Short mmCIF file of C-alpha atoms in Angstrom, two decimals:
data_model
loop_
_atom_site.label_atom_id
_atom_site.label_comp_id
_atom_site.label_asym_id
_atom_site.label_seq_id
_atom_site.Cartn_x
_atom_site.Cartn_y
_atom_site.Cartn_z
CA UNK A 1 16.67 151.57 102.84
CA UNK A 2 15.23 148.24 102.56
CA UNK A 3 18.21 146.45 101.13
CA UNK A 4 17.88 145.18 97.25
CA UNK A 5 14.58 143.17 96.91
CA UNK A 6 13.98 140.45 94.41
CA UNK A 7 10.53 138.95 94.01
CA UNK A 8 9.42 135.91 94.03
CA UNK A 9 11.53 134.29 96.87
CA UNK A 10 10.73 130.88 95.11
CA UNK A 11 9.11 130.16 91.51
CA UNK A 12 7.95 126.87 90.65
CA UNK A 13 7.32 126.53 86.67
CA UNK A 14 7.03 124.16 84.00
CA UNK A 15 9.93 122.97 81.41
CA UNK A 16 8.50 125.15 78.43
CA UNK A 17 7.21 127.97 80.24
CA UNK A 18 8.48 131.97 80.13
CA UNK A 19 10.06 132.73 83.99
CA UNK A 20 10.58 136.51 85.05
CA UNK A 21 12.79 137.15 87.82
CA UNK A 22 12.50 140.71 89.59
CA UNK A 23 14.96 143.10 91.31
CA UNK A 24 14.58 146.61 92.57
CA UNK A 25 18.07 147.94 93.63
CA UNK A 26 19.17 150.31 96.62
CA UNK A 27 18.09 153.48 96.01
CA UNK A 28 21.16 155.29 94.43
CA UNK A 29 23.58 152.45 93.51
CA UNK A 30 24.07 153.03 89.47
CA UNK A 31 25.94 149.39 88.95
CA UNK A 32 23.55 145.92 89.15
CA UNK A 33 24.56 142.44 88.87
CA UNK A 34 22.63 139.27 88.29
CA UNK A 35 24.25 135.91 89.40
CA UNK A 36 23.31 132.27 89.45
CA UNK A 37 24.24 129.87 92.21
CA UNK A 38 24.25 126.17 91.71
CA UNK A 39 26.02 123.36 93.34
CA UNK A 40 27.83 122.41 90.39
CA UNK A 41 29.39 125.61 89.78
CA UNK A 42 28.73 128.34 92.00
CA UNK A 43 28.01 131.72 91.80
CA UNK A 44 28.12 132.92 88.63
CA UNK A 45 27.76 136.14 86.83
CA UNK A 46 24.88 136.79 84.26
CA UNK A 47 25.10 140.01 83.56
CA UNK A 48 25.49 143.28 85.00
CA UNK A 49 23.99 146.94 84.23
CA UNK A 50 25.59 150.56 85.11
CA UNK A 51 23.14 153.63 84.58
CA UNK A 52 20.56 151.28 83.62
CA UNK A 53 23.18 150.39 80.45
CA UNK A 54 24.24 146.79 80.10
CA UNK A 55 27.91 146.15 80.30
CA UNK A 56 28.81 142.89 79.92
CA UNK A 57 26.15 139.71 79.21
CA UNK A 58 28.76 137.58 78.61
CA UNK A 59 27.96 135.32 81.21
CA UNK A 60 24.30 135.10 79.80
CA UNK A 61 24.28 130.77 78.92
CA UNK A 62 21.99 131.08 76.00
CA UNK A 63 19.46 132.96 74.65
CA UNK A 64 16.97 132.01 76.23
CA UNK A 65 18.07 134.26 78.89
CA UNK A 66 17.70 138.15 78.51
CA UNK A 67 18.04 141.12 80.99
CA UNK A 68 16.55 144.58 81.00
CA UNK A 69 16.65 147.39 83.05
CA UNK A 70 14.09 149.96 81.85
CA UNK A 71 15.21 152.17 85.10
CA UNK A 72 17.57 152.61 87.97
CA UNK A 73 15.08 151.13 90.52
CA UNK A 74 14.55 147.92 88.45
CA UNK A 75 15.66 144.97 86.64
CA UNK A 76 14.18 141.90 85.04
CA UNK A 77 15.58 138.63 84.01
CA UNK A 78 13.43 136.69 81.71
CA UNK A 79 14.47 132.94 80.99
CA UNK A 80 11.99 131.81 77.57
CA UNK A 81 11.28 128.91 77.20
CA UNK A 82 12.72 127.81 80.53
CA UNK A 83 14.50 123.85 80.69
CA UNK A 84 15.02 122.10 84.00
CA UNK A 85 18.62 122.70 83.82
CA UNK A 86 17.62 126.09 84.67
CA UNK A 87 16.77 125.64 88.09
CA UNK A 88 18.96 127.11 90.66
CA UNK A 89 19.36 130.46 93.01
CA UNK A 90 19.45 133.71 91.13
CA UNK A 91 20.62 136.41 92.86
CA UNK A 92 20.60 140.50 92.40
CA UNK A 93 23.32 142.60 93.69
CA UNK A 94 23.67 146.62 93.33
CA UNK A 95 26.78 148.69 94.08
CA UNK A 96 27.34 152.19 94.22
CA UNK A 97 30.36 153.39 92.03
CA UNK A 98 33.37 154.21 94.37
CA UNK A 99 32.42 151.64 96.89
CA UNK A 100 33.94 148.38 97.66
CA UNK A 101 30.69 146.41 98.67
CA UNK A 102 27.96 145.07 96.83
CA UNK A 103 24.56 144.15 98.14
CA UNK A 104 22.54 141.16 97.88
CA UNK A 105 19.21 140.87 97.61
CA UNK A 106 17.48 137.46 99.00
CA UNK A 107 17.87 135.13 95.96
CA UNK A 108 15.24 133.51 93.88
CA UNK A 109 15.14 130.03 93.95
CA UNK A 110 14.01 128.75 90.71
CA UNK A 111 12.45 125.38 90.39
CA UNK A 112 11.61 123.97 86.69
CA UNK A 113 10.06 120.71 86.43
CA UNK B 1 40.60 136.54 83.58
CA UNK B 2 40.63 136.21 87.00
CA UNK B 3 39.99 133.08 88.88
CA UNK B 4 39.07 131.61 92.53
CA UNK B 5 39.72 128.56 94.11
CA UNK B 6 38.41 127.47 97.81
CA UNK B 7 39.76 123.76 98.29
CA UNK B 8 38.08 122.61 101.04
CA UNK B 9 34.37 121.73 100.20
CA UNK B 10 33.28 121.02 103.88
CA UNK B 11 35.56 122.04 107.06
CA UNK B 12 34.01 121.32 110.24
CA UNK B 13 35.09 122.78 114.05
CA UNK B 14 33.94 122.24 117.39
CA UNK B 15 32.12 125.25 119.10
CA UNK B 16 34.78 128.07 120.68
CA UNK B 17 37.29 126.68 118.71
CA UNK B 18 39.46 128.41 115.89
CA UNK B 19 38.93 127.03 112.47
CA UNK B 20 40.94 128.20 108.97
CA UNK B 21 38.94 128.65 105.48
CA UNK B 22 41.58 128.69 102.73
CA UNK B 23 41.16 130.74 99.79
CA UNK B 24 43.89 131.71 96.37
CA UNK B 25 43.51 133.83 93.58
CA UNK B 26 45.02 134.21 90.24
CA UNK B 27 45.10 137.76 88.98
CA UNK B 28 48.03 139.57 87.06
CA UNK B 29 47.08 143.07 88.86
CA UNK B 30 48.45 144.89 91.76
CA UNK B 31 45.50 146.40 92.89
CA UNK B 32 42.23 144.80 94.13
CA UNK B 33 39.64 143.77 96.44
CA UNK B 34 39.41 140.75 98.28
CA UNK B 35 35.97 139.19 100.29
CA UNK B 36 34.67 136.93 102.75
CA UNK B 37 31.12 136.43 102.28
CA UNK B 38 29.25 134.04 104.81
CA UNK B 39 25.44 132.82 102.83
CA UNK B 40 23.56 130.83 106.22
CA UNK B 41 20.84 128.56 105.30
CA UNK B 42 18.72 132.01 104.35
CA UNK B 43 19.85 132.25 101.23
CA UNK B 44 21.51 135.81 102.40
CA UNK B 45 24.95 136.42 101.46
CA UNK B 46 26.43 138.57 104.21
CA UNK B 47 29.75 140.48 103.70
CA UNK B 48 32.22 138.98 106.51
CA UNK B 49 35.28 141.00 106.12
CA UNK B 50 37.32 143.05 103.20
CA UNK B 51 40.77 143.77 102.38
CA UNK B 52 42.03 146.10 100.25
CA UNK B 53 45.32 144.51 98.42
CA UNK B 54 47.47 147.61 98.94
CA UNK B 55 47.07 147.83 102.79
CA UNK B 56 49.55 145.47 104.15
CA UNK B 57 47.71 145.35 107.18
CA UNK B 58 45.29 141.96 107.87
CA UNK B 59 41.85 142.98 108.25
CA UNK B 60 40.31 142.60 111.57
CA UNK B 61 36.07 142.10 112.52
CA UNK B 62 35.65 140.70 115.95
CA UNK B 63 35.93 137.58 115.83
CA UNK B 64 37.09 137.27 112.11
CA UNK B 65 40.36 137.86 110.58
CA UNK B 66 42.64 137.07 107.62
CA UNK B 67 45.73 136.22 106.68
CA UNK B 68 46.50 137.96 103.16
CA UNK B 69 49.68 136.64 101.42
CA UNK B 70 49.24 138.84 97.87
CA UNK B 71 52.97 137.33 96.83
CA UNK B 72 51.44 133.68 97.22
CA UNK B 73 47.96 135.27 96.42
CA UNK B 74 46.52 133.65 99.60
CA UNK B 75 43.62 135.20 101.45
CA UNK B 76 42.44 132.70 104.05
CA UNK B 77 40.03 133.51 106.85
CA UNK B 78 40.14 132.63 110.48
CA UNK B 79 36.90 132.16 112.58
CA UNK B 80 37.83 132.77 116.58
CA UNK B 81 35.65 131.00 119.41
CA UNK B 82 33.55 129.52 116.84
CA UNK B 83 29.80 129.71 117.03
CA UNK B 84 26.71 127.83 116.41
CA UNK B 85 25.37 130.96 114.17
CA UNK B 86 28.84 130.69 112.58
CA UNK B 87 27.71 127.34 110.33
CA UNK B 88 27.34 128.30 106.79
CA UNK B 89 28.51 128.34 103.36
CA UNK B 90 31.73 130.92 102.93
CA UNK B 91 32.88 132.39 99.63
CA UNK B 92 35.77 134.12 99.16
CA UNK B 93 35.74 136.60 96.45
CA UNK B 94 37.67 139.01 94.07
CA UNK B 95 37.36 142.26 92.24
CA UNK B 96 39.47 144.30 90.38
CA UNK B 97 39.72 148.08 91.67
CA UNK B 98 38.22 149.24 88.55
CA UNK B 99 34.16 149.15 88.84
CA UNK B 100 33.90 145.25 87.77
CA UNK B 101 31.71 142.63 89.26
CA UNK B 102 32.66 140.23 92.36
CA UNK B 103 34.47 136.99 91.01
CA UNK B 104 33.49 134.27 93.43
CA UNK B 105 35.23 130.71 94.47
CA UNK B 106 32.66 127.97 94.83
CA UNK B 107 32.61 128.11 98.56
CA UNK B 108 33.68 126.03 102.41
CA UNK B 109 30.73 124.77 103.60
CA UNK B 110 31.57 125.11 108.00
CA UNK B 111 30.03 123.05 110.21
CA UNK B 112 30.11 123.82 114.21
CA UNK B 113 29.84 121.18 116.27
CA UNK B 114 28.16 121.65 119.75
#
């Protein structure tokens, strides 16, 4: 398997502008997770998904942020409209249920000027 | 909820040398997961080493170990005959045994020094 992808790798965008942030999970793992890393306060959780259902958005800062995950081989996190104070890695992370480890996928580092 | 704390920012150790990344917890359950994940300047975050809180046992990879004090709630990580490829950012993490996500301390960023 080719380990969880996220595309892009880097996004550049406007202050104002819609951002979609793309994961495909391992093939199989039924729980995903979408965090945010910044320097100010770490990794954080977003939200995460089992069987494609959301479980907890809690960590979701506003609502400008929203998550979907139409089915078990992908996820989308839209930021609309997106504010510098956005910028920062965003990571996606699957799990099968049972195990102990999650997977990362490479990050997305988000830019907003 | 539960909670991580890493209090050391920045460590720093010279090459082949042992160096000590501290790491507590605060959790009121008995059973759970704890993580060492090392995230080089790739971006990737690589799974170090595990412990499971019922196994009294320290967990052991090569060159990496821990020291897991669950009355103190301690789970510090020692690095062995440090390398240059060792240099990264380290975050320790928690879960609960249930299926719940990773809770993660802010990180050590290591520097080896040639």
């Amino acid at each position: 398997d080719a380990g969880v992808i996220q595309s892009p790798r880097h996004e550049v965008t406007e202050m104002g502008q819609e951002v979609t942030l793309r994961c495909k999970p391992i093939s199989g793992h039924d729980y995903l997770f979408w965090y945010r890393q910044t320097m100010m306060r770490g990794l954080e959780l977003l939200i995460y998904f089992n069987n494609n259902v959301p479980i907890d958005d809690s960590g979701m800062p506003e609502d400008r942020f929203s998550a979907k995950m139409p089915n078990a081989s992908f996820s989308t996190l839209k930021i609309q409209p997106s504010e510098p104070r956005d910028s920062a890695v965003y990571f996606c992370a699957s799990r099968l249920q049972g195990n102990t480890e999650a997977f990362f996928g490479q990050g997305t580092r988000l830019t907003v000027v | 909820a539960q909670t991580v704390t890493q209090s050391q920012p920045e460590m720093s150790v010279q090459e082949a040398e042992t160096v000590t990344l501290s790491c507590t917890y605060d959790t009121s359950e008995s059973d759970y997961y704890l993580f060492w994940y090392k995230q080089p300047p790739s971006r990737q975050m690589i799974l170090v080493i595990r412990q499971e809180a019922y196994k009294q046992q320290n967990a052991t990879e090569n060159r990496f170990s821990v020291n897991f004090q669950k009355a103190a709630k301690s789970f510090s990580l020692k690095i062995s005959d440090s390398q240059l490829g060792d240099a990264a950012m380290y975050f320790c993490a928690y879960r609960s045994r249930g299926n719940t996500p990773l809770v993660f301390g802010k990180g050590t960023r290591l520097s080896v020094i040639a």
